[in-house]
């Protein structure tokens, strides 16, 4: 599950010509085996925008610290393999 947040602002909030920012994402679902390795690539979260660039982050996870995501590429990896010992 990924949440992508976008914040946009300008120097003049009363700008007469507002523009539309579009963010496009796709669902991400992955099944993985027990006992992965630290740093193991789970998959890549994708997203795009018509203005600027997309930055990926994990805002909440349970258990905490289980995953990491590269803010630029969207690569989702195992951050703490001990949390996957079922």
Coordinates of C-alpha atoms in Angstrom, one line a residue:
X1 CA 0.0 0.0 0.0
X2 CA 1.5 3.3 -1.0
X3 CA 0.3 6.8 -0.4
X4 CA 1.6 9.6 -2.6
X5 CA 1.2 13.1 -1.4
X6 CA 1.6 16.2 -3.6
X7 CA 1.9 19.7 -2.4
X8 CA 2.0 22.7 -4.7
X9 CA 2.2 26.4 -4.0
X10 CA 3.2 29.6 -5.7
X11 CA 4.6 32.9 -4.7
X12 CA 1.3 34.6 -5.6
X13 CA -1.7 32.6 -4.3
X14 CA -4.1 34.9 -6.2
X15 CA -2.5 34.0 -9.6
X16 CA -5.1 34.7 -12.4
X17 CA -4.0 31.7 -14.5
X18 CA -4.2 28.6 -12.3
X19 CA -2.8 25.4 -13.8
X20 CA -3.8 21.8 -13.1
X21 CA -1.3 19.4 -11.6
X22 CA -2.0 15.7 -12.5
X23 CA -0.5 12.8 -10.5
X24 CA -0.8 9.3 -11.9
X25 CA -0.2 6.2 -9.8
X26 CA -0.9 2.5 -10.1
X27 CA -1.8 -0.1 -7.5
X28 CA 1.1 -2.1 -6.1
X29 CA 0.6 -5.6 -4.7
X30 CA 3.3 -8.2 -4.0
X31 CA 3.4 -11.6 -2.3
X32 CA 6.8 -12.5 -0.8
X33 CA 8.4 -15.6 0.8
X34 CA 9.2 -15.8 4.5
X35 CA 12.7 -14.9 5.6
X36 CA 13.8 -12.3 3.1
X37 CA 17.2 -10.6 3.2
X38 CA 17.9 -7.0 4.3
X39 CA 17.9 -4.8 1.2
X40 CA 15.9 -7.3 -0.9
X41 CA 14.0 -5.6 -3.6
X42 CA 10.3 -6.2 -3.2
X43 CA 9.2 -4.2 -6.2
X44 CA 9.0 -0.7 -7.7
X45 CA 6.1 1.7 -6.9
X46 CA 5.3 3.8 -9.9
X47 CA 4.0 7.3 -10.3
X48 CA 4.2 10.3 -12.6
X49 CA 3.1 13.9 -12.8
X50 CA 2.8 16.6 -15.4
X51 CA 4.6 19.1 -13.3
X52 CA 8.0 18.5 -11.5
X53 CA 8.8 15.1 -10.2
X54 CA 7.3 12.5 -7.9
X55 CA 8.9 11.8 -4.5
X56 CA 8.0 8.5 -2.8
X57 CA 7.9 8.1 1.0
X58 CA 6.3 5.7 3.5
X59 CA 4.1 7.6 5.9
X60 CA 3.1 4.7 8.1
X61 CA 3.8 1.0 8.3
X62 CA 3.2 -1.9 10.7
X63 CA 5.5 -3.2 12.0
X64 CA 7.5 0.0 11.9
X65 CA 10.8 -0.1 10.1
X66 CA 10.0 -3.2 8.0
X67 CA 10.3 -1.5 4.6
X68 CA 12.2 1.3 3.0
X69 CA 11.5 3.2 -0.2
X70 CA 13.9 5.1 -2.4
X71 CA 12.4 8.6 -2.7
X72 CA 13.4 9.0 -6.4
X73 CA 13.0 5.6 -7.9
X74 CA 10.2 4.1 -5.9
X75 CA 12.2 0.9 -5.1
X76 CA 10.5 -0.8 -2.2
X77 CA 13.0 -2.9 -0.1
X78 CA 13.1 -5.0 3.0
X79 CA 14.6 -2.7 5.7
X80 CA 14.5 -5.2 8.7
X81 CA 14.4 -8.8 7.7
X82 CA 13.9 -10.0 11.3
X83 CA 10.3 -8.5 11.2
X84 CA 9.4 -11.0 8.5
X85 CA 10.0 -14.2 10.6
X86 CA 6.5 -15.7 10.6

